[in-house]
Coordinates of C-alpha atoms and ligand atoms in Angstrom, one line a residue:
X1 CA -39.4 -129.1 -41.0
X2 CA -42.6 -129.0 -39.4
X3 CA -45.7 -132.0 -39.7
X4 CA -49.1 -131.9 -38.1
X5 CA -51.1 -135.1 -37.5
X6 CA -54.6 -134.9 -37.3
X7 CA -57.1 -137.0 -36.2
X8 CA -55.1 -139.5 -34.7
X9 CA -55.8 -141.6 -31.4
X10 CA -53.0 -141.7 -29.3
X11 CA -52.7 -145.1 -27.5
X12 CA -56.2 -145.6 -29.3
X13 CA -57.7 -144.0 -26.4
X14 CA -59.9 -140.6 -26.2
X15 CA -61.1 -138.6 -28.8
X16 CA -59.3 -138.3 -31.8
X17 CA -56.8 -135.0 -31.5
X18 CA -54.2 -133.5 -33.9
X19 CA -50.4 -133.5 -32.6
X20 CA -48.2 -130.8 -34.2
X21 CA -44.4 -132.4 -34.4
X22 CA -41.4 -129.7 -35.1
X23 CA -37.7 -129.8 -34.4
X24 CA -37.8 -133.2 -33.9
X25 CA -40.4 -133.0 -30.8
X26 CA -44.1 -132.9 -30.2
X27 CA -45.0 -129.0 -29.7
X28 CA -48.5 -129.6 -28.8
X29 CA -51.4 -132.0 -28.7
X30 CA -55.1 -131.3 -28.7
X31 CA -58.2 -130.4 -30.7
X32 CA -58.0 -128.6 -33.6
X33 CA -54.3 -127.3 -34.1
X34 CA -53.2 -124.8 -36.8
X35 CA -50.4 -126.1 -38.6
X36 CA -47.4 -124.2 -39.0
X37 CA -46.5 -121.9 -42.0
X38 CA -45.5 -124.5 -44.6
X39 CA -46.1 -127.7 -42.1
X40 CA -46.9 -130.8 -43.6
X41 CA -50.7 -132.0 -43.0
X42 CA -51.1 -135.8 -42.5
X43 CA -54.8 -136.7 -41.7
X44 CA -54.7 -139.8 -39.3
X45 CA -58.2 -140.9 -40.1
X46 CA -59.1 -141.6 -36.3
X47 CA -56.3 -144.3 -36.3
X48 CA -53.8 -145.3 -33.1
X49 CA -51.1 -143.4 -32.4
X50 CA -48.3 -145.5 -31.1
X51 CA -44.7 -144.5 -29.8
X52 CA -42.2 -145.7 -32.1
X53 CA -41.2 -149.5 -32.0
X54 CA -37.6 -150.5 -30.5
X55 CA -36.7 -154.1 -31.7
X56 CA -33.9 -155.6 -29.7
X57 CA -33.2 -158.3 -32.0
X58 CA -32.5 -157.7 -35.9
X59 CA -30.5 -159.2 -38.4
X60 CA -29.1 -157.2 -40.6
X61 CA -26.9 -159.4 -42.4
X62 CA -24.1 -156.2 -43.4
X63 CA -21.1 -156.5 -43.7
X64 CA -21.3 -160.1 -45.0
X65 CA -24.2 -161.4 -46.5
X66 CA -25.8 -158.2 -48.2
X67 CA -27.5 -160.9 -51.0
X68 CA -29.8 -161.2 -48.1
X69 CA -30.2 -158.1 -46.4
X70 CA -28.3 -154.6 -46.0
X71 CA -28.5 -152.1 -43.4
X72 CA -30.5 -149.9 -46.2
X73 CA -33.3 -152.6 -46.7
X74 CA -33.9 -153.9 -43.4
X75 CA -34.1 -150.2 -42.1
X76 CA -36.8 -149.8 -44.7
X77 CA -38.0 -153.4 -43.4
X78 CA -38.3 -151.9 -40.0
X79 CA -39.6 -148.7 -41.1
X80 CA -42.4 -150.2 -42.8
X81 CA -43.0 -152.2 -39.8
X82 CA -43.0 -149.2 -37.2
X83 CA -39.9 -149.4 -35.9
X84 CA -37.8 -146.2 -34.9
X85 CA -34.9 -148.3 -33.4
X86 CA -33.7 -151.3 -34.1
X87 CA -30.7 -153.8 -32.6
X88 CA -28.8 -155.7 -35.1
X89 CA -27.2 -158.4 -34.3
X90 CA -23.6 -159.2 -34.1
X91 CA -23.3 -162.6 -36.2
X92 CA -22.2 -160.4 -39.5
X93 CA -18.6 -161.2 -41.3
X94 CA -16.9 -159.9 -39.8
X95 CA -18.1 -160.7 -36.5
X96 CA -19.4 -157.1 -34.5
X97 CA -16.9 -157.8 -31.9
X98 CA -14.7 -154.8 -32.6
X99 CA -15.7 -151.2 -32.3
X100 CA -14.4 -150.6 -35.8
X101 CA -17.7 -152.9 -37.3
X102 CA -20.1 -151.6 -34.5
X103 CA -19.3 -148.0 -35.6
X104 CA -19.6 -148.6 -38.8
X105 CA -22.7 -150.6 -38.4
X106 CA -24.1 -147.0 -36.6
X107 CA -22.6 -145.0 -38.8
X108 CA -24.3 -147.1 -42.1
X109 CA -27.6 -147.2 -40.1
X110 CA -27.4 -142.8 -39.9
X111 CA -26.6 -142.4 -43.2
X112 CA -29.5 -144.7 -44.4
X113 CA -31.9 -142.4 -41.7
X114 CA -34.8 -144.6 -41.8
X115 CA -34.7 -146.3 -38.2
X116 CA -31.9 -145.4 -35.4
X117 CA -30.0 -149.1 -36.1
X118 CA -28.1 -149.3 -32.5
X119 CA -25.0 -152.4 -33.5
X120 CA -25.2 -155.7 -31.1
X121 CA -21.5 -156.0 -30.0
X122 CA -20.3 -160.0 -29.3
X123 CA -20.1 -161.2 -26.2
X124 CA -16.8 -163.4 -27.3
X125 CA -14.0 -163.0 -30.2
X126 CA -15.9 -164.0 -33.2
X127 CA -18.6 -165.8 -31.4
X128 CA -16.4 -168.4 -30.7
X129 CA -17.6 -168.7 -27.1
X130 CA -13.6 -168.9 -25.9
X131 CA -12.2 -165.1 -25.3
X132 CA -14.0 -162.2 -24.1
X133 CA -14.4 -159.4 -27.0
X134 CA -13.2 -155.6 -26.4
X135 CA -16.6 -155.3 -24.6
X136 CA -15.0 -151.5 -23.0
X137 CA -14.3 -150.6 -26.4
X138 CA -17.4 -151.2 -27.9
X139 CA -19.3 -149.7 -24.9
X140 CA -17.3 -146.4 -25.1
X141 CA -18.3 -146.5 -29.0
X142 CA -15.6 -145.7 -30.8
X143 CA -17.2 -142.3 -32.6
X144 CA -14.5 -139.8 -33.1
X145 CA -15.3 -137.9 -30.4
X146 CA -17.8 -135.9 -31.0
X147 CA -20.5 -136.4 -28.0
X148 CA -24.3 -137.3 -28.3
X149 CA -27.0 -136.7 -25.7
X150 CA -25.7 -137.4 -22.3
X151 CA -22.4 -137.2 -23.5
X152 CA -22.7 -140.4 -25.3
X153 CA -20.2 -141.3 -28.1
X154 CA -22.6 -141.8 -31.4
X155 CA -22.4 -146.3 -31.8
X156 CA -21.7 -146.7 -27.9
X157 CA -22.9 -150.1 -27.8
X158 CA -25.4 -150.5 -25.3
X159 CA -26.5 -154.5 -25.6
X160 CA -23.9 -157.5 -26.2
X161 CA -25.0 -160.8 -27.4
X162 CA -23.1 -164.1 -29.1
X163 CA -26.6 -164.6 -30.0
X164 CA -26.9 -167.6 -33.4
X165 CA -25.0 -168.9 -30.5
X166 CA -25.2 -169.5 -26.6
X167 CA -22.4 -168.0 -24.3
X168 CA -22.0 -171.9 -23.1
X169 CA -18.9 -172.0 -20.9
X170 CA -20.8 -171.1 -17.7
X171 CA -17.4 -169.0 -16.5
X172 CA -16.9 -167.2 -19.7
X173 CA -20.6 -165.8 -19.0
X174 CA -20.1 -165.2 -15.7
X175 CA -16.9 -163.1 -16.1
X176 CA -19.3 -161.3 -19.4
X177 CA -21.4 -160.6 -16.4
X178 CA -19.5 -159.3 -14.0
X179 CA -17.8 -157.2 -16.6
X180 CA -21.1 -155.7 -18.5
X181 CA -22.1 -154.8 -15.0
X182 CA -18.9 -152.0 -14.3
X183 CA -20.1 -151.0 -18.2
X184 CA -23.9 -150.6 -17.4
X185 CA -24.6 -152.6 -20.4
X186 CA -26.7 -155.6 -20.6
X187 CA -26.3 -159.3 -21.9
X188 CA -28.7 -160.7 -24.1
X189 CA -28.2 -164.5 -24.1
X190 CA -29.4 -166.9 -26.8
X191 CA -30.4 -169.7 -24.1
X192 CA -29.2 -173.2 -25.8
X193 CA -27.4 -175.6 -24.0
X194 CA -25.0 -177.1 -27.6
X195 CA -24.3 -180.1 -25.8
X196 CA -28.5 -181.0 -25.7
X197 CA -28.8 -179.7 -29.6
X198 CA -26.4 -181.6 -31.3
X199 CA -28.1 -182.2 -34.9
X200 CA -31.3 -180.7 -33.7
X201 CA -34.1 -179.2 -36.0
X202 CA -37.6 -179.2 -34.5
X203 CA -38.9 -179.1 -31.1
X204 CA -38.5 -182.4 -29.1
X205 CA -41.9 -183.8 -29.1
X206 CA -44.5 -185.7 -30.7
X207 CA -44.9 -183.9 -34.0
X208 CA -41.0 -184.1 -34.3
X209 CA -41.0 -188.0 -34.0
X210 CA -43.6 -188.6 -35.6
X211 CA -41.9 -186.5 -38.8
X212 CA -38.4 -188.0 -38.2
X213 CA -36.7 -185.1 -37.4
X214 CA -34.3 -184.5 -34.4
X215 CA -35.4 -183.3 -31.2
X216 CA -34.4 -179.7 -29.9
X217 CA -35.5 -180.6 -25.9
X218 CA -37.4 -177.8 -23.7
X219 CA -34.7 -178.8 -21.3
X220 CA -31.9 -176.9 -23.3
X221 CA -33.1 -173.9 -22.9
X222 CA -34.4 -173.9 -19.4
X223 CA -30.8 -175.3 -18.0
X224 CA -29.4 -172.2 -19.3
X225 CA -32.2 -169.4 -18.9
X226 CA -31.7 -170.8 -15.2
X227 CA -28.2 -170.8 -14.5
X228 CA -27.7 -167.7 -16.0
X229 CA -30.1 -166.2 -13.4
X230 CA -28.3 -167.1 -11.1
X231 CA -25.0 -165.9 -12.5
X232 CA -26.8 -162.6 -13.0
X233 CA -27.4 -162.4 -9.5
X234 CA -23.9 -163.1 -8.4
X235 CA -22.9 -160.5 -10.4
X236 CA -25.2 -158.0 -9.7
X237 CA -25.4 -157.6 -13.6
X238 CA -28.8 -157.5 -15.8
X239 CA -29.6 -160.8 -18.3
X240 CA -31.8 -160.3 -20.9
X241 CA -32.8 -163.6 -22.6
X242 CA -33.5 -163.7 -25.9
X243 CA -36.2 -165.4 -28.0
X244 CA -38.2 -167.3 -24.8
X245 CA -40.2 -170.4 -26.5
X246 CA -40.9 -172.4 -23.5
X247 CA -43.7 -172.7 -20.7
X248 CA -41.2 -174.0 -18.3
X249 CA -38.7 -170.4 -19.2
X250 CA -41.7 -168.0 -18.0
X251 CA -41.3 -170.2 -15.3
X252 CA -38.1 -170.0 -14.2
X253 CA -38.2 -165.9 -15.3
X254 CA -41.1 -165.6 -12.8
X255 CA -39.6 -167.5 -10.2
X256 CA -36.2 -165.2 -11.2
X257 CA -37.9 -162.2 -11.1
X258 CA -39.5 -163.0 -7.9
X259 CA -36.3 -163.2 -6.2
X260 CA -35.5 -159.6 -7.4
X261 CA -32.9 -161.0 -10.0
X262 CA -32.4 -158.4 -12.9
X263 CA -33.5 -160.6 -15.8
X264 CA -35.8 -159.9 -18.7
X265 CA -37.3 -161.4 -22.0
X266 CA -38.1 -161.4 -25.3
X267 CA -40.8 -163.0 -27.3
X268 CA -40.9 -163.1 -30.8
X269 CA -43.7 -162.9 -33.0
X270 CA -43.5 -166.8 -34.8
X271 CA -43.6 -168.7 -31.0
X272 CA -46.5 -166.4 -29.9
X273 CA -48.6 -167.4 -33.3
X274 CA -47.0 -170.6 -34.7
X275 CA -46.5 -174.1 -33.3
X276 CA -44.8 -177.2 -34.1
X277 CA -48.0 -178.5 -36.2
X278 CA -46.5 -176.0 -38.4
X279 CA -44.1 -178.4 -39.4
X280 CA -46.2 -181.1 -41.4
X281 CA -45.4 -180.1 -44.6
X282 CA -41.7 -180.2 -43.9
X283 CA -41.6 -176.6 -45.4
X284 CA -38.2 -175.1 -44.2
X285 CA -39.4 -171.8 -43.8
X286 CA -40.6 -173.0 -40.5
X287 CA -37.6 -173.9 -39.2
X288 CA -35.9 -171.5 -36.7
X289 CA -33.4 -171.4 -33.5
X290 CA -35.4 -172.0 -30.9
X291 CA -37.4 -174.5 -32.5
X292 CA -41.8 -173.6 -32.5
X293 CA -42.8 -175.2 -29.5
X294 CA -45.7 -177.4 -28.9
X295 CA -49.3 -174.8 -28.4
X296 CA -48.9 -175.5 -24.7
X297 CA -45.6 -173.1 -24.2
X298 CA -47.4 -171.0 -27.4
X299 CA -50.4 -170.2 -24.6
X300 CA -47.2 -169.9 -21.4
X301 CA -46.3 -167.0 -24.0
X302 CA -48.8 -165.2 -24.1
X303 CA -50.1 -165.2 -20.9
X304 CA -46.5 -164.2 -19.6
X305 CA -46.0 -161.1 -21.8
X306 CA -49.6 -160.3 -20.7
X307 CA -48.4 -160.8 -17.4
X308 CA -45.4 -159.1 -17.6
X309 CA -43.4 -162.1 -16.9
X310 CA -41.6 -161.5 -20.5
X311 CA -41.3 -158.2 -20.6
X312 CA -41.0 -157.3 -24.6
X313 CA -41.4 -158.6 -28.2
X314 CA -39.0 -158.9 -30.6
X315 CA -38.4 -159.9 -34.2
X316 CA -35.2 -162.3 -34.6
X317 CA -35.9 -161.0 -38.0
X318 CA -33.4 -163.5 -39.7
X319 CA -33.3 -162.9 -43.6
X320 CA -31.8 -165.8 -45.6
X321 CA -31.2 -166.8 -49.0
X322 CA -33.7 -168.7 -51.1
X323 CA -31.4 -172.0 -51.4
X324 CA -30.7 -172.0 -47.2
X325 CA -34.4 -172.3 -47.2
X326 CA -35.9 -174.0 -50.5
X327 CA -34.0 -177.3 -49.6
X328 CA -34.1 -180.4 -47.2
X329 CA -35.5 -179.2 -43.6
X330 CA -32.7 -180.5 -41.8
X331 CA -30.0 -179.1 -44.4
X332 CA -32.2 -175.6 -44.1
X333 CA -30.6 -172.3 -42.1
X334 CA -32.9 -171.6 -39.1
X335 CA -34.8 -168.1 -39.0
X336 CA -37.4 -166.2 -40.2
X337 CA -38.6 -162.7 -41.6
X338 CA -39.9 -160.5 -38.9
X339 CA -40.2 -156.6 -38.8
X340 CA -42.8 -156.1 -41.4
X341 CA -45.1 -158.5 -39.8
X342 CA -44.2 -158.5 -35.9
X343 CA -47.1 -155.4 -35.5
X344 CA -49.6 -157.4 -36.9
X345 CA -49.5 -160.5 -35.2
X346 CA -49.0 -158.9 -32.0
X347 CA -52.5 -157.2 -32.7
X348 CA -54.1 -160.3 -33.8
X349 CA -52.8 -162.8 -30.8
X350 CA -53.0 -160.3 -27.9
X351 CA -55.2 -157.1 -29.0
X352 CA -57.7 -158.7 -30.9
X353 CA -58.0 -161.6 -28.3
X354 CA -58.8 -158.5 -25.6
X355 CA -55.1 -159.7 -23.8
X356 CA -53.5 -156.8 -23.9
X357 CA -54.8 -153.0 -25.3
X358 CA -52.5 -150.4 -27.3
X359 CA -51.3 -149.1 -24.5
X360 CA -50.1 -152.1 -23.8
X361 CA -48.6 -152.5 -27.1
X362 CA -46.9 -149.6 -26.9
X363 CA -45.6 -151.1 -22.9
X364 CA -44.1 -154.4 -25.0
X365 CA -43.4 -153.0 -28.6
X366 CA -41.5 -149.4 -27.6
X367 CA -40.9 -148.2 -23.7
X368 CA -39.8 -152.1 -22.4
X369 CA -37.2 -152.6 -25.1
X370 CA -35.7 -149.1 -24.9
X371 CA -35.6 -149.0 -21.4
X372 CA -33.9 -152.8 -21.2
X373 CA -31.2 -151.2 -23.5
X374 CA -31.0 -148.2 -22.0
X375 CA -32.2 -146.0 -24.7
X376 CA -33.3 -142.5 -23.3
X377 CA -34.7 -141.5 -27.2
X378 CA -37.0 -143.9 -27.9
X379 CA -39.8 -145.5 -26.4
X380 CA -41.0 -142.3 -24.6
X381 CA -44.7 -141.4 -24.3
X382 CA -46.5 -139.5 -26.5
X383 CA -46.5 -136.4 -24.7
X384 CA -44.7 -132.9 -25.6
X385 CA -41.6 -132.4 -25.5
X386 CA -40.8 -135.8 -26.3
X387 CA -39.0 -137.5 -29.0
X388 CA -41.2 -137.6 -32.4
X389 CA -40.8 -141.0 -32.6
X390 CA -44.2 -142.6 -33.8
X391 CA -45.7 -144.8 -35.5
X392 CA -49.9 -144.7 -36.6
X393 CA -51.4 -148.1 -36.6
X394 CA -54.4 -149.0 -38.6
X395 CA -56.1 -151.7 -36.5
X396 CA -58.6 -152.8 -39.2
X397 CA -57.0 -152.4 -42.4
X398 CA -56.6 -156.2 -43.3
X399 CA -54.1 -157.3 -45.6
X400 CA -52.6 -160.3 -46.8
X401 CA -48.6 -160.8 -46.8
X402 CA -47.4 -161.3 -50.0
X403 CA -43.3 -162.2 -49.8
X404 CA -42.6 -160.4 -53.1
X405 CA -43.5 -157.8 -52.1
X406 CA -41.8 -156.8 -48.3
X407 CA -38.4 -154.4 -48.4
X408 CA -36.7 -157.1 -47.1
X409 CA -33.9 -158.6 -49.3
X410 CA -34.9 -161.6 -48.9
X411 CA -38.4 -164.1 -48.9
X412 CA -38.8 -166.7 -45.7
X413 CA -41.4 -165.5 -44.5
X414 CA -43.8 -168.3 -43.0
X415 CA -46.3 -165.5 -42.9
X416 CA -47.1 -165.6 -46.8
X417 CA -50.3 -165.3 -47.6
X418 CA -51.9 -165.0 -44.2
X419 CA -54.3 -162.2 -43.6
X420 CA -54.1 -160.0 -40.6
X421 CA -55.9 -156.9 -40.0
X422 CA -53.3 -154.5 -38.4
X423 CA -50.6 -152.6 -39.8
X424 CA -48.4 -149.6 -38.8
X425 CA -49.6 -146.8 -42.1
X426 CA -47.0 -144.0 -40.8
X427 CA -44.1 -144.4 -39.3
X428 CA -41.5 -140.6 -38.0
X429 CA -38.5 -140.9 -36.9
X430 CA -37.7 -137.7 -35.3
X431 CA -40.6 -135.4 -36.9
X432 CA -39.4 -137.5 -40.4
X433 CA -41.9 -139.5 -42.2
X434 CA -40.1 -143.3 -42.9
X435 CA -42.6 -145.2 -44.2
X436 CA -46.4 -144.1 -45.1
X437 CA -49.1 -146.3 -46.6
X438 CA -47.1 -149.3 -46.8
X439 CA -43.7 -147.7 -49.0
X440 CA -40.6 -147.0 -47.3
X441 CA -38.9 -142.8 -47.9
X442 CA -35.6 -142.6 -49.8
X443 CA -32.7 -143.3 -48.0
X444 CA -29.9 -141.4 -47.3
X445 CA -31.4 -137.8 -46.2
X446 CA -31.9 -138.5 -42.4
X447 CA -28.5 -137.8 -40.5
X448 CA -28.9 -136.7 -36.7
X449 CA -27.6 -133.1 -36.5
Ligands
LIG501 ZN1 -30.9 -166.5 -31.3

């Protein structure tokens, strides 16, 4: 199966060239390519060629709760989004803290073929925070022996995160350190000290007294982003922490980073555009774990993924059901829709603001996350040889978000109705079209060799 891509503008840079993608790989880039006998033709219009997107943090909701999502809809979620890879999360029923659901959590994902869906495994036995999960198990991937590049094991897990929850007991982390260190995996930690959340719903501030809701404090998140630096560094392990909201967590990541400590961060999408004023119509698709933040940590954000400070973006794309989210706010289940929108609002708060460029993008969207997770298939440039993972962005498209229409199972997303003017148009997972012109390919025809 061969595809040639014309006119496209990779990294949005240069003159427009054709790339001709067989096998799987780029064969060649330049002006003017002849495609192959029976090669696809797919004419970019002068639009930005991107590597493929690799989201850390996804929920997929399956096995458990596929009324809200299934590994088949959020891979077309995350396909129409741009996404070649995606994370999902461990917090299913059952928990991922076995390598019989984390293998089948790969194995679904393959069969599906839209986006390479990589499982989460827990940190602790069912998220409980008390015992340490098979973490060897899971990292070995329990496959059935048949090797992958590298000699991996197809579904080795590669991240491990209690994330819906905090890894709280501060020995219980540290011994998840020292452990996913011998492994060569990484942690990602969902930074909330329980004991300062109790009842919690909106960001500790202002807005949230003034509304009569309880306060989430900055202070919760910070204790923990900072202790477990320095229980990373004991252990000569890597931290990853996930969804930073706070001015004073790019500090303490800078300050972390500075000291050579092998931490690194996520931002999502919602606390780089939204903040806590979001909140006045008591509308409970706004509320989310960690809270949106007042617009002082909203401009920290921004500045620090520019910087480098947080090194990647990610979703937290957290489908739920229409009565967790159409009822009282503080009754309401925290998260929000993410994958179809994260491009977009990436483009609009650091692109279109001259921040970052599409090289840039590509730096916080694809390379930074695969490399964090140690993923030697995605996030590679676009060069040949490489991996034709891609995704073609239209950077002035504009469109409006309408909920009834995203792939996604379910609806809360506090993005309906918005207009944006960027939006991924193409998305090929290895030299396979997943998504064009905003609908997703059939499942179920995209198993690796
Ligand atoms: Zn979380």
């Amino acid at each position: 199966m061969s595809l040639l891509l014309t006119d496209v503008r990779p990294y949005g840079e240069g003159d427009p060239v054709d790339v001709a993608i067989a096998g799987g790989e780029i064969t060649a880039i330049g002006a003017g390519l002849t495609p192959d006998d029976g090669a696809e033709v797919i004419d970019g219009g002068g639009k930005v060629l991107l590597p493929g997107f690799v989201d850390l943090h996804t929920h997929l909701r399956e096995p458990g709760r596929e009324d809200t999502e299934t590994i088949e809809s959020g891979s077309a979620a995350a396909a129409l989004g741009g996404y070649t890879a995606v994370f999902a999360m461990a917090n299913t029923n059952p928990v991922a803290d076995s390598a019989v659901v984390t293998d089948h959590v790969y194995r679904r994902g393959q069969e599906v073929g839209l986006v390479d869906v990589h499982p989460v495994g827990a940190v602790t036995v069912g998220l409980a925070g008390e015992k340490l999960a098979e973490m060897g198990m899971m990292a070995a991937g329990a496959g059935n022996g048949v090797g992958g590049p590298n000699g991996d094991r197809p579904g080795r897990v590669r991240v491990f995160s209690d994330d819906g929850f905090c890894v709280a007991d501060p020995l219980l982390m540290r011994r998840a350190l020292e452990y996913s260190a011998s492994l060569g995996v990484v942690i990602a930690q969902h930074a909330e000290e329980p004991r300062l959340t109790k009842g919690a719903v909106a960001h500790e501030g202002p807005e949230a007294a003034r509304l009569g809701l309880t306060g989430w404090p900055r202070a919760a998140e910070e204790a923990i982003v900072a202790r477990d630096a320095l229980l990373a560094r004991d252990a000569g392990a890597r931290v990853h922490i996930c969804h930073a909201s706070t001015a004073g967590t790019v500090e303490l990541l800078q300050w972390a980073k500075g000291q050579g400590i092998a931490i690194t961060a996520e931002v999502t999408p919602h606390h780089l555009l939204l903040d806590d004023s979001r909140l006045q119509t008591y509308d409970a698709v706004n509320r989310v774990n960690p809270p949106l933040r007042e617009a002082s940590d909203v401009a920290a954000l921004r500045k620090a993924l520019r910087d480098g400070v947080i090194d990647c973006v990610a979703t937290d794309h957290a489908p739920h059901a229409e009565q967790d989210k159409c009822c009282e706010f503080a009754a309401a289940r925290p998260g929000m829709l993410g994958l179809e929108t994260a491009l977009a609002i990436v483009a609009q708060v650091c692109v279109e603001t001259g921040d970052l460029g599409w090289r840039d993008v590509a730096r916080v969207m694809s390379s930074k996350p695969a490399q964090i997770a140690r993923l030697d298939d995605q996030g590679r440039p676009i060069g040949v040889g490489e991996p034709a993972n891609l995704t073609l962005v239209d950077p002035d498209l504009g469109w409006t978000v309408r909920a009834g229409e995203l792939a996604s199972r379910s609806r809360n997303t506090p993005f309906a109705e918005l207009t944006f003017r960027a939006k991924p148009v193409l998305t090929v997972l290895r030299g396979r079209v997943t998504a064009r012109d905003g609908v997703a390919a059939q499942p179920g025809n995209g198993m690796r060799a």
